[in-house]
PDB file of C-alpha atoms in Angstrom:
ATOM      1  CA  ASP A   1      12.637   4.215 -56.011  1.00 72.00           C
ATOM      2  CA  PHE A   2      13.257   2.917 -52.279  1.00 75.00           C
ATOM      3  CA  THR A   3      15.962  -0.172 -54.264  1.00 78.00           C
ATOM      4  CA  GLU A   4      17.525   2.316 -55.963  1.00 81.00           C
ATOM      5  CA  MET A   5      18.131   4.283 -52.982  1.00 81.00           C
ATOM      6  CA  MET A   6      19.188   1.043 -51.106  1.00 81.00           C
ATOM      7  CA  ARG A   7      21.264   0.114 -54.393  1.00 81.00           C
ATOM      8  CA  ALA A   8      23.397   3.504 -53.948  1.00 82.00           C
ATOM      9  CA  LEU A   9      24.095   2.836 -50.265  1.00 80.00           C
ATOM     10  CA  GLY A  10      25.689   0.477 -50.586  1.00 82.00           C
ATOM     11  CA  TYR A  11      23.576  -2.090 -49.398  1.00 81.00           C
ATOM     12  CA  PRO A  12      24.814  -6.217 -49.207  1.00 81.00           C
ATOM     13  CA  ARG A  13      22.061  -7.654 -51.281  1.00 79.00           C
ATOM     14  CA  LEU A  14      18.959  -6.539 -53.726  1.00 78.00           C
ATOM     15  CA  ILE A  15      15.628  -5.397 -51.856  1.00 78.00           C
ATOM     16  CA  SER A  16      11.940  -5.939 -54.853  1.00 77.00           C
ATOM     17  CA  LEU A  17       8.674  -4.526 -53.662  1.00 74.00           C
ATOM     18  CA  GLU A  18       7.222  -8.157 -53.922  1.00 76.00           C
ATOM     19  CA  ASN A  19       9.663  -8.994 -50.635  1.00 76.00           C
ATOM     20  CA  PHE A  20       7.263  -6.618 -49.311  1.00 77.00           C
ATOM     21  CA  HIS A  21       3.267  -8.290 -50.143  1.00 80.00           C
ATOM     22  CA  THR A  22       3.044 -10.151 -47.252  1.00 82.00           C
ATOM     23  CA  PRO A  23       5.097  -8.947 -43.953  1.00 82.00           C
ATOM     24  CA  ASN A  24       8.049  -9.409 -43.569  1.00 82.00           C
ATOM     25  CA  PHE A  25       9.613  -9.020 -40.029  1.00 82.00           C
ATOM     26  CA  MET A  26      13.603 -10.223 -40.711  1.00 86.00           C
ATOM     27  CA  LEU A  27      14.135  -8.276 -43.876  1.00 84.00           C
ATOM     28  CA  VAL A  28      12.565  -5.485 -42.593  1.00 84.00           C
ATOM     29  CA  SER A  29      14.609  -5.106 -38.775  1.00 85.00           C
ATOM     30  CA  GLU A  30      17.843  -6.585 -41.195  1.00 86.00           C
ATOM     31  CA  VAL A  31      17.114  -2.663 -43.313  1.00 87.00           C
ATOM     32  CA  LEU A  32      16.560  -1.386 -40.540  1.00 87.00           C
ATOM     33  CA  LEU A  33      18.919  -2.253 -38.621  1.00 86.00           C
ATOM     34  CA  TRP A  34      21.455  -1.796 -41.186  1.00 87.00           C
ATOM     35  CA  LEU A  35      20.564   1.970 -42.064  1.00 86.00           C
ATOM     36  CA  VAL A  36      21.188   3.279 -38.374  1.00 85.00           C
ATOM     37  CA  LYS A  37      24.693   1.526 -38.174  1.00 83.00           C
ATOM     38  CA  ARG A  38      25.465   3.870 -42.060  1.00 82.00           C
ATOM     39  CA  TYR A  39      23.556   6.520 -39.920  1.00 81.00           C
ATOM     40  CA  GLU A  40      26.231   6.027 -36.829  1.00 81.00           C
ATOM     41  CA  PRO A  41      28.518   3.006 -36.949  1.00 79.00           C
ATOM     42  CA  GLN A  42      28.533   3.290 -33.109  1.00 78.00           C
ATOM     43  CA  SER A  43      24.604   3.018 -31.978  1.00 78.00           C
ATOM     44  CA  ASP A  44      23.877   0.257 -29.750  1.00 78.00           C
ATOM     45  CA  ILE A  45      20.845  -0.890 -30.604  1.00 81.00           C
ATOM     46  CA  PRO A  46      20.105  -4.725 -29.956  1.00 77.00           C
ATOM     47  CA  GLY A  47      19.001  -6.808 -33.229  1.00 77.00           C
ATOM     48  CA  ASP A  48      17.597  -9.487 -31.149  1.00 77.00           C
ATOM     49  CA  VAL A  49      13.732 -10.085 -33.271  1.00 80.00           C
ATOM     50  CA  ASP A  50      13.216 -13.603 -32.022  1.00 81.00           C
ATOM     51  CA  THR A  51      10.419 -12.410 -29.715  1.00 84.00           C
ATOM     52  CA  GLU A  52       7.278 -10.941 -29.888  1.00 83.00           C
ATOM     53  CA  GLN A  53       8.702  -8.740 -27.328  1.00 83.00           C
ATOM     54  CA  ASP A  54      11.880  -8.671 -28.755  1.00 83.00           C
ATOM     55  CA  ARG A  55      10.846  -7.056 -32.157  1.00 85.00           C
ATOM     56  CA  VAL A  56       8.683  -4.312 -29.999  1.00 86.00           C
ATOM     57  CA  PHE A  57      11.955  -2.932 -28.620  1.00 86.00           C
ATOM     58  CA  PHE A  58      13.319  -3.599 -31.564  1.00 86.00           C
ATOM     59  CA  ILE A  59      11.040  -0.956 -33.145  1.00 85.00           C
ATOM     60  CA  LYS A  60      10.821   1.288 -30.054  1.00 87.00           C
ATOM     61  CA  ALA A  61      14.937   1.947 -29.733  1.00 86.00           C
ATOM     62  CA  VAL A  62      15.001   2.354 -33.634  1.00 86.00           C
ATOM     63  CA  ALA A  63      12.098   4.603 -33.966  1.00 85.00           C
ATOM     64  CA  GLN A  64      13.448   6.797 -30.947  1.00 85.00           C
ATOM     65  CA  PHE A  65      17.405   6.820 -32.049  1.00 84.00           C
ATOM     66  CA  MET A  66      16.251   8.273 -35.381  1.00 83.00           C
ATOM     67  CA  ALA A  67      14.045  10.629 -33.427  1.00 83.00           C
ATOM     68  CA  THR A  68      16.672  11.700 -31.288  1.00 82.00           C
ATOM     69  CA  LYS A  69      19.048  11.473 -33.675  1.00 79.00           C
ATOM     70  CA  ALA A  70      18.053  12.089 -37.201  1.00 78.00           C
ATOM     71  CA  HIS A  71      14.520  14.195 -36.250  1.00 81.00           C
ATOM     72  CA  ILE A  72      13.038  11.652 -38.188  1.00 82.00           C
ATOM     73  CA  LYS A  73       9.809  10.257 -36.573  1.00 83.00           C
ATOM     74  CA  LEU A  74       8.719   6.850 -37.729  1.00 85.00           C
ATOM     75  CA  ASN A  75       5.678   5.379 -36.926  1.00 84.00           C
ATOM     76  CA  THR A  76       6.290   2.407 -35.233  1.00 82.00           C
ATOM     77  CA  LYS A  77       2.746   0.308 -36.359  1.00 83.00           C
ATOM     78  CA  LYS A  78       3.803   0.794 -39.655  1.00 82.00           C
ATOM     79  CA  LEU A  79       7.383  -0.757 -39.419  1.00 82.00           C
ATOM     80  CA  TYR A  80       5.907  -3.490 -37.125  1.00 82.00           C
ATOM     81  CA  GLN A  81       3.637  -4.622 -40.113  1.00 80.00           C
ATOM     82  CA  ALA A  82       6.893  -5.062 -42.621  1.00 79.00           C
ATOM     83  CA  ASP A  83       4.739  -5.030 -45.524  1.00 80.00           C
ATOM     84  CA  GLY A  84       3.833  -2.246 -47.846  1.00 80.00           C
ATOM     85  CA  TYR A  85       3.608   0.577 -45.704  1.00 81.00           C
ATOM     86  CA  ALA A  86       6.650  -0.267 -43.769  1.00 81.00           C
ATOM     87  CA  VAL A  87       8.919   0.942 -46.799  1.00 82.00           C
ATOM     88  CA  LYS A  88       7.137   3.722 -47.002  1.00 83.00           C
ATOM     89  CA  GLU A  89       8.467   4.628 -43.373  1.00 84.00           C
ATOM     90  CA  LEU A  90      12.711   2.745 -44.531  1.00 83.00           C
ATOM     91  CA  LEU A  91      12.668   5.706 -47.493  1.00 82.00           C
ATOM     92  CA  LYS A  92      12.277   9.022 -45.550  1.00 84.00           C
ATOM     93  CA  VAL A  93      15.902   7.122 -43.627  1.00 83.00           C
ATOM     94  CA  THR A  94      16.986   5.965 -46.896  1.00 83.00           C
ATOM     95  CA  SER A  95      15.825   9.776 -47.976  1.00 84.00           C
ATOM     96  CA  VAL A  96      18.161  11.515 -45.719  1.00 82.00           C
ATOM     97  CA  LEU A  97      21.272   8.987 -45.588  1.00 81.00           C
ATOM     98  CA  TYR A  98      20.274   9.676 -49.898  1.00 80.00           C
ATOM     99  CA  GLY A  99      20.650  13.277 -49.917  1.00 80.00           C
ATOM    100  CA  ALA A 100      23.622  13.413 -48.170  1.00 77.00           C
ATOM    101  CA  MET A 101      25.597  11.248 -49.457  1.00 72.00           C
ATOM    102  CA  GLY A 102      24.787  12.615 -52.677  1.00 65.00           C
ATOM    103  CA  THR A 103      25.510  16.789 -51.154  1.00 61.00           C
ATOM    104  CA  GLN A 104      29.290  14.872 -50.416  1.00 54.00           C
ATOM    105  CA  GLY A 105      30.043  14.024 -53.605  1.00 51.00           C
ATOM    106  CA  GLY A 106      29.277  17.495 -55.312  1.00 41.00           C
ATOM    107  CA  GLU A 107      26.229  16.055 -57.529  1.00 43.00           C
ATOM    108  CA  PRO A 108      22.721  16.882 -56.857  1.00 38.00           C
ATOM    109  CA  ALA A 109      19.964  13.512 -55.500  1.00 39.00           C
ATOM    110  CA  LEU A 110      18.388  12.439 -57.733  1.00 39.00           C
ATOM    111  CA  LEU A 111      14.789  12.060 -55.501  1.00 39.00           C
ATOM    112  CA  PRO A 112      11.812  13.141 -56.884  1.00 40.00           C
ATOM    113  CA  GLU A 113      10.959  16.852 -56.459  1.00 39.00           C
ATOM    114  CA  GLU A 114       8.273  16.037 -54.070  1.00 40.00           C
ATOM    115  CA  ASP A 115      10.609  13.865 -51.092  1.00 42.00           C
ATOM    116  CA  SER A 116      13.666  16.456 -51.768  1.00 39.00           C
ATOM    117  CA  THR A 117      11.330  18.994 -50.131  1.00 40.00           C
ATOM    118  CA  LYS A 118       9.844  16.037 -47.503  1.00 39.00           C
ATOM    119  CA  PHE A 119      12.703  14.812 -46.110  1.00 39.00           C
ATOM    120  CA  LYS A 120      15.697  17.386 -45.887  1.00 41.00           C
ATOM    121  CA  PHE A 121      18.329  16.766 -43.839  1.00 43.00           C
ATOM    122  CA  ASP A 122      17.414  18.639 -40.283  1.00 47.00           C
ATOM    123  CA  LEU A 123      20.772  20.586 -38.475  1.00 46.00           C
ATOM    124  CA  GLY A 124      18.074  21.352 -35.469  1.00 50.00           C
ATOM    125  CA  SER A 125      20.551  18.423 -33.393  1.00 52.00           C
ATOM    126  CA  LYS A 126      23.527  21.176 -34.393  1.00 61.00           C
ATOM    127  CA  ILE A 127      22.199  24.107 -32.887  1.00 69.00           C
ATOM    128  CA  ALA A 128      23.128  23.551 -28.990  1.00 71.00           C
ATOM    129  CA  ASP A 129      26.579  22.679 -29.922  1.00 75.00           C
ATOM    130  CA  LEU A 130      26.734  25.106 -31.909  1.00 73.00           C
ATOM    131  CA  LYS A 131      25.170  27.611 -29.156  1.00 76.00           C
ATOM    132  CA  ALA A 132      27.967  25.893 -26.912  1.00 80.00           C
ATOM    133  CA  ALA A 133      30.650  26.826 -29.322  1.00 82.00           C
ATOM    134  CA  ARG A 134      29.348  30.643 -29.440  1.00 79.00           C
ATOM    135  CA  GLN A 135      29.117  31.016 -25.643  1.00 83.00           C
ATOM    136  CA  LEU A 136      33.322  29.114 -24.896  1.00 86.00           C
ATOM    137  CA  ALA A 137      34.222  31.298 -27.414  1.00 84.00           C
ATOM    138  CA  SER A 138      32.731  34.517 -25.888  1.00 82.00           C
ATOM    139  CA  GLU A 139      33.877  33.696 -22.057  1.00 85.00           C
ATOM    140  CA  ILE A 140      37.457  32.451 -24.388  1.00 88.00           C
ATOM    141  CA  THR A 141      38.063  36.384 -25.031  1.00 84.00           C
ATOM    142  CA  SER A 142      36.607  37.161 -21.958  1.00 83.00           C
ATOM    143  CA  LYS A 143      38.796  35.451 -20.238  1.00 86.00           C
ATOM    144  CA  GLY A 144      42.543  36.280 -22.518  1.00 85.00           C
ATOM    145  CA  ALA A 145      41.035  39.921 -22.181  1.00 84.00           C
ATOM    146  CA  VAL A 146      41.015  39.753 -18.225  1.00 85.00           C
ATOM    147  CA  LEU A 147      44.674  37.811 -19.029  1.00 86.00           C
ATOM    148  CA  TYR A 148      45.869  40.018 -21.149  1.00 84.00           C
ATOM    149  CA  ASP A 149      44.872  43.061 -18.344  1.00 83.00           C
ATOM    150  CA  LEU A 150      46.830  41.611 -15.405  1.00 83.00           C
ATOM    151  CA  LEU A 151      49.820  40.702 -17.620  1.00 83.00           C
ATOM    152  CA  GLY A 152      49.847  44.704 -18.193  1.00 83.00           C
ATOM    153  CA  LYS A 153      50.309  45.202 -14.052  1.00 83.00           C
ATOM    154  CA  GLU A 154      52.808  42.567 -14.023  1.00 81.00           C
ATOM    155  CA  VAL A 155      55.562  45.612 -13.780  1.00 79.00           C
ATOM    156  CA  GLU A 156      54.384  47.612 -11.198  1.00 80.00           C
ATOM    157  CA  LEU A 157      53.251  43.989  -9.183  1.00 82.00           C
ATOM    158  CA  ARG A 158      56.706  42.921 -10.010  1.00 82.00           C
ATOM    159  CA  GLU A 159      58.127  45.709  -7.722  1.00 81.00           C
ATOM    160  CA  ALA A 160      55.436  45.993  -5.531  1.00 81.00           C
ATOM    161  CA  ARG A 161      56.530  41.580  -4.995  1.00 79.00           C
ATOM    162  CA  THR A 162      60.027  41.995  -4.739  1.00 82.00           C
ATOM    163  CA  GLU A 163      59.542  44.915  -2.443  1.00 78.00           C
ATOM    164  CA  SER A 164      57.417  42.683   0.291  1.00 73.00           C
ATOM    165  CA  ILE A 165      59.967  39.493   0.000  1.00 74.00           C
ATOM    166  CA  ALA A 166      62.321  41.690   0.516  1.00 75.00           C
ATOM    167  CA  ARG A 167      61.291  43.967   4.195  1.00 71.00           C
ATOM    168  CA  PRO A 168      62.865  41.997   7.211  1.00 71.00           C
ATOM    169  CA  LEU A 169      60.108  40.037   9.064  1.00 65.00           C
ATOM    170  CA  GLU A 170      58.830  42.437  12.145  1.00 71.00           C
ATOM    171  CA  ILE A 171      58.824  39.665  14.520  1.00 76.00           C
ATOM    172  CA  ASN A 172      56.008  41.213  17.168  1.00 78.00           C
ATOM    173  CA  GLU A 173      53.212  41.507  14.445  1.00 77.00           C
ATOM    174  CA  ALA A 174      54.298  37.813  13.277  1.00 75.00           C
ATOM    175  CA  GLU A 175      53.972  36.957  17.334  1.00 82.00           C
ATOM    176  CA  LYS A 176      50.535  38.276  17.187  1.00 84.00           C
ATOM    177  CA  VAL A 177      49.597  36.958  14.417  1.00 83.00           C
ATOM    178  CA  MET A 178      50.042  34.293  16.237  1.00 87.00           C
ATOM    179  CA  LYS A 179      49.016  34.386  19.519  1.00 89.00           C
ATOM    180  CA  ILE A 180      45.879  34.768  17.551  1.00 90.00           C
ATOM    181  CA  ALA A 181      45.874  31.966  15.652  1.00 89.00           C
ATOM    182  CA  ILE A 182      46.519  29.948  18.526  1.00 91.00           C
ATOM    183  CA  ASN A 183      43.949  31.738  20.615  1.00 91.00           C
ATOM    184  CA  SER A 184      40.995  30.295  17.553  1.00 90.00           C
ATOM    185  CA  VAL A 185      42.715  27.572  18.063  1.00 92.00           C
ATOM    186  CA  LEU A 186      42.603  26.976  21.392  1.00 92.00           C
ATOM    187  CA  GLY A 187      39.333  28.185  20.518  1.00 91.00           C
ATOM    188  CA  GLU A 188      37.359  25.631  18.257  1.00 91.00           C
ATOM    189  CA  VAL A 189      39.207  22.979  20.932  1.00 92.00           C
ATOM    190  CA  GLN A 190      37.568  24.047  23.521  1.00 91.00           C
ATOM    191  CA  LYS A 191      34.535  23.957  21.980  1.00 90.00           C
ATOM    192  CA  THR A 192      35.373  20.169  21.142  1.00 89.00           C
ATOM    193  CA  LYS A 193      36.076  19.119  24.490  1.00 89.00           C
ATOM    194  CA  ASP A 194      32.616  20.819  25.216  1.00 88.00           C
ATOM    195  CA  MET A 195      30.913  18.709  23.274  1.00 87.00           C
ATOM    196  CA  LEU A 196      32.622  15.267  24.004  1.00 86.00           C
ATOM    197  CA  ASN A 197      31.407  16.259  27.514  1.00 85.00           C
ATOM    198  CA  ASN A 198      27.807  16.946  26.716  1.00 87.00           C
ATOM    199  CA  VAL A 199      28.552  13.173  24.728  1.00 87.00           C
ATOM    200  CA  THR A 200      29.255  11.943  27.992  1.00 83.00           C
ATOM    201  CA  LEU A 201      26.244  13.560  30.141  1.00 85.00           C
ATOM    202  CA  ASP A 202      24.091  11.910  28.441  1.00 86.00           C
ATOM    203  CA  GLU A 203      25.318   8.867  27.661  1.00 88.00           C
ATOM    204  CA  ALA A 204      25.348   8.652  31.779  1.00 87.00           C
ATOM    205  CA  ASN A 205      21.662   9.688  31.225  1.00 89.00           C
ATOM    206  CA  LEU A 206      20.770   7.457  29.597  1.00 91.00           C
ATOM    207  CA  GLU A 207      21.919   4.391  31.131  1.00 91.00           C
ATOM    208  CA  ALA A 208      20.815   5.374  34.394  1.00 92.00           C
ATOM    209  CA  LYS A 209      17.733   5.429  32.657  1.00 93.00           C
ATOM    210  CA  ILE A 210      18.192   2.337  30.951  1.00 93.00           C
ATOM    211  CA  GLU A 211      19.014   1.104  34.681  1.00 93.00           C
ATOM    212  CA  LYS A 212      15.911   2.281  36.224  1.00 93.00           C
ATOM    213  CA  ARG A 213      13.897   0.771  33.172  1.00 94.00           C
ATOM    214  CA  LYS A 214      15.253  -2.914  33.890  1.00 94.00           C
ATOM    215  CA  LEU A 215      14.730  -2.165  37.854  1.00 94.00           C
ATOM    216  CA  GLU A 216      10.530  -1.638  37.369  1.00 93.00           C
ATOM    217  CA  LEU A 217      10.550  -4.541  34.667  1.00 94.00           C
ATOM    218  CA  GLU A 218      11.860  -6.466  37.138  1.00 93.00           C
ATOM    219  CA  ARG A 219       9.309  -5.823  40.693  1.00 92.00           C
ATOM    220  CA  SER A 220       6.193  -5.783  37.240  1.00 93.00           C
ATOM    221  CA  GLN A 221       7.475  -9.301  36.751  1.00 92.00           C
ATOM    222  CA  LYS A 222       7.878 -10.870  40.160  1.00 91.00           C
ATOM    223  CA  ARG A 223       4.941  -8.501  40.699  1.00 89.00           C
ATOM    224  CA  LEU A 224       3.055 -10.545  38.996  1.00 89.00           C
ATOM    225  CA  GLN A 225       4.494 -13.785  39.489  1.00 88.00           C
ATOM    226  CA  THR A 226       3.340 -13.455  43.268  1.00 85.00           C
ATOM    227  CA  LEU A 227      -0.036 -12.547  41.905  1.00 80.00           C
ATOM    228  CA  GLN A 228      -0.179 -16.434  39.059  1.00 80.00           C
ATOM    229  CA  SER A 229       1.094 -18.371  42.747  1.00 80.00           C
ATOM    230  CA  VAL A 230      -2.099 -16.014  44.895  1.00 77.00           C
ATOM    231  CA  ARG A 231      -5.239 -17.595  45.035  1.00 74.00           C
ATOM    232  CA  PRO A 232      -7.989 -15.532  45.451  1.00 75.00           C
ATOM    233  CA  ALA A 233      -9.812 -16.282  48.789  1.00 75.00           C
ATOM    234  CA  PHE A 234     -13.675 -16.329  47.368  1.00 81.00           C
ATOM    235  CA  MET A 235     -12.461 -19.478  44.792  1.00 81.00           C
ATOM    236  CA  ASP A 236     -13.205 -22.064  46.889  1.00 82.00           C
ATOM    237  CA  GLU A 237     -16.910 -20.829  47.315  1.00 87.00           C
ATOM    238  CA  TYR A 238     -16.796 -20.156  43.864  1.00 87.00           C
ATOM    239  CA  GLU A 239     -16.186 -24.070  42.663  1.00 88.00           C
ATOM    240  CA  LYS A 240     -18.615 -24.870  44.609  1.00 90.00           C
ATOM    241  CA  ILE A 241     -20.848 -23.102  43.659  1.00 93.00           C
ATOM    242  CA  GLU A 242     -19.823 -24.004  39.349  1.00 92.00           C
ATOM    243  CA  GLU A 243     -20.304 -27.650  40.535  1.00 93.00           C
ATOM    244  CA  GLN A 244     -24.134 -27.355  41.825  1.00 94.00           C
ATOM    245  CA  LEU A 245     -24.150 -25.298  38.323  1.00 95.00           C
ATOM    246  CA  GLN A 246     -23.265 -27.928  36.403  1.00 94.00           C
ATOM    247  CA  LYS A 247     -25.447 -30.266  38.923  1.00 94.00           C
ATOM    248  CA  GLN A 248     -28.465 -28.350  37.779  1.00 95.00           C
ATOM    249  CA  TYR A 249     -27.690 -28.372  34.510  1.00 94.00           C
ATOM    250  CA  SER A 250     -27.867 -31.810  34.162  1.00 94.00           C
ATOM    251  CA  THR A 251     -30.764 -32.129  36.301  1.00 94.00           C
ATOM    252  CA  TYR A 252     -32.506 -29.239  33.263  1.00 95.00           C
ATOM    253  CA  LEU A 253     -31.507 -31.773  30.449  1.00 94.00           C
ATOM    254  CA  GLU A 254     -32.688 -34.319  31.971  1.00 94.00           C
ATOM    255  CA  LYS A 255     -36.346 -32.599  33.101  1.00 95.00           C
ATOM    256  CA  PHE A 256     -36.323 -30.992  29.730  1.00 94.00           C
ATOM    257  CA  ARG A 257     -35.694 -34.149  27.461  1.00 94.00           C
ATOM    258  CA  ASN A 258     -38.415 -35.562  29.450  1.00 95.00           C
ATOM    259  CA  VAL A 259     -40.932 -33.147  28.900  1.00 95.00           C
ATOM    260  CA  THR A 260     -40.208 -32.933  24.928  1.00 94.00           C
ATOM    261  CA  TYR A 261     -40.808 -37.297  24.681  1.00 95.00           C
ATOM    262  CA  MET A 262     -44.006 -36.616  26.658  1.00 95.00           C
ATOM    263  CA  GLU A 263     -44.819 -33.646  24.385  1.00 94.00           C
ATOM    264  CA  GLN A 264     -44.392 -35.961  21.302  1.00 94.00           C
ATOM    265  CA  LEU A 265     -46.522 -38.857  22.751  1.00 94.00           C
ATOM    266  CA  LEU A 266     -49.674 -36.911  23.626  1.00 95.00           C
ATOM    267  CA  ASP A 267     -49.544 -35.624  19.985  1.00 94.00           C
ATOM    268  CA  ASP A 268     -48.960 -39.193  18.611  1.00 94.00           C
ATOM    269  CA  HIS A 269     -52.238 -39.458  21.036  1.00 94.00           C
ATOM    270  CA  ARG A 270     -54.257 -36.704  19.482  1.00 93.00           C
ATOM    271  CA  ARG A 271     -52.838 -37.777  15.941  1.00 93.00           C
ATOM    272  CA  ALA A 272     -53.943 -41.509  16.822  1.00 94.00           C
ATOM    273  CA  GLU A 273     -57.890 -40.116  18.132  1.00 93.00           C
ATOM    274  CA  GLN A 274     -57.794 -37.956  15.112  1.00 93.00           C
ATOM    275  CA  GLU A 275     -57.388 -40.421  13.240  1.00 93.00           C
ATOM    276  CA  MET A 276     -60.024 -42.778  14.780  1.00 94.00           C
ATOM    277  CA  PHE A 277     -63.389 -40.020  14.942  1.00 94.00           C
ATOM    278  CA  GLU A 278     -62.402 -39.422  10.837  1.00 93.00           C
ATOM    279  CA  GLU A 279     -63.047 -43.145  10.599  1.00 93.00           C
ATOM    280  CA  ALA A 280     -66.334 -43.350  12.549  1.00 93.00           C
ATOM    281  CA  ALA A 281     -67.870 -40.729  11.313  1.00 92.00           C
ATOM    282  CA  ASN A 282     -67.005 -42.067   7.689  1.00 93.00           C
ATOM    283  CA  MET A 283     -68.666 -45.474   8.328  1.00 94.00           C
ATOM    284  CA  LEU A 284     -71.300 -44.004   9.730  1.00 93.00           C
ATOM    285  CA  ARG A 285     -71.917 -41.760   6.203  1.00 92.00           C
ATOM    286  CA  LEU A 286     -71.720 -45.019   4.404  1.00 93.00           C
ATOM    287  CA  ILE A 287     -74.295 -45.939   7.044  1.00 93.00           C
ATOM    288  CA  GLN A 288     -76.322 -43.559   6.027  1.00 92.00           C
ATOM    289  CA  ASN A 289     -76.556 -43.670   2.374  1.00 91.00           C
ATOM    290  CA  ARG A 290     -76.990 -47.524   2.796  1.00 91.00           C
ATOM    291  CA  LEU A 291     -80.261 -47.200   4.537  1.00 92.00           C
ATOM    292  CA  LYS A 292     -81.479 -44.602   2.177  1.00 91.00           C
ATOM    293  CA  GLU A 293     -80.851 -46.084  -1.437  1.00 90.00           C
ATOM    294  CA  GLU A 294     -82.491 -49.285   0.097  1.00 89.00           C
ATOM    295  CA  GLU A 295     -85.332 -47.362   1.786  1.00 88.00           C
ATOM    296  CA  GLN A 296     -85.835 -45.718  -2.147  1.00 88.00           C
ATOM    297  CA  HIS A 297     -85.229 -49.051  -3.626  1.00 87.00           C
ATOM    298  CA  LEU A 298     -87.930 -51.024  -0.777  1.00 87.00           C
ATOM    299  CA  LEU A 299     -90.196 -47.596  -2.294  1.00 86.00           C
ATOM    300  CA  LYS A 300     -89.476 -48.340  -5.997  1.00 84.00           C
ATOM    301  CA  SER A 301     -90.963 -52.211  -4.936  1.00 83.00           C
ATOM    302  CA  GLY A 302     -93.363 -50.851  -3.261  1.00 76.00           C
ATOM    303  CA  SER A 303     -95.195 -48.932  -5.919  1.00 64.00           C
TER     304      SER A 303
END
């Protein structure tokens, strides 16, 4: 059915189901792009499918286009597989186009009963346009009725307009209106002047504050320089005490090194005495064992 529909729609290449036994993304992308152009020639979906990112973007763009324009929900995962499962998704679009072609040509679409009930052309996208057209029609009708009523009153209004134009202009009334307008303009001018004066006063206050802060900063810098240049009274005594402390620390280090060295010598001496004591004890033990052996030998020989 898919190959027959594509042939009937005018696809330039011959398609066989053998082409979809293995994943064939290039053919699927070509068919999708052709179907989109067939549905709406002014569509601007890019056809780049060289990289994986481009393929994902292409599939998402086609699925979104079909969902918004034709209300056809496509499974992007099956389309990306580009195998036999993708043919079922392509069949959704081709069925709608094939059915529309059959309706326009006055011939019934040669689709199976199951597919014809499953893939019907959805007019949901035109409902909003129909509502807008109906609202515009009602507005045009109401505006036309108001215009007709106004045109019906044109005779009376023409006489009143002509009478108003022909009536001589009263200078006192015009002068009064002009004075009111002039006073209003003068009031606006006075308000603007007051605002400008307030801005000038604010600017002067800010400049005075800035000058005051500058003077305070200069005094603080001069005071800091004075404090840095003055030598404290206790500095001489501090330096003498620091020098004495340095000498005391050197003496302490020397004595500490001497004490450490003497303790090490003492430990070595004690260790040597302990070794000598252990050697003497071992020698005494050997002599005692030898004497016992000789005494036993003499006792045996005497017996």
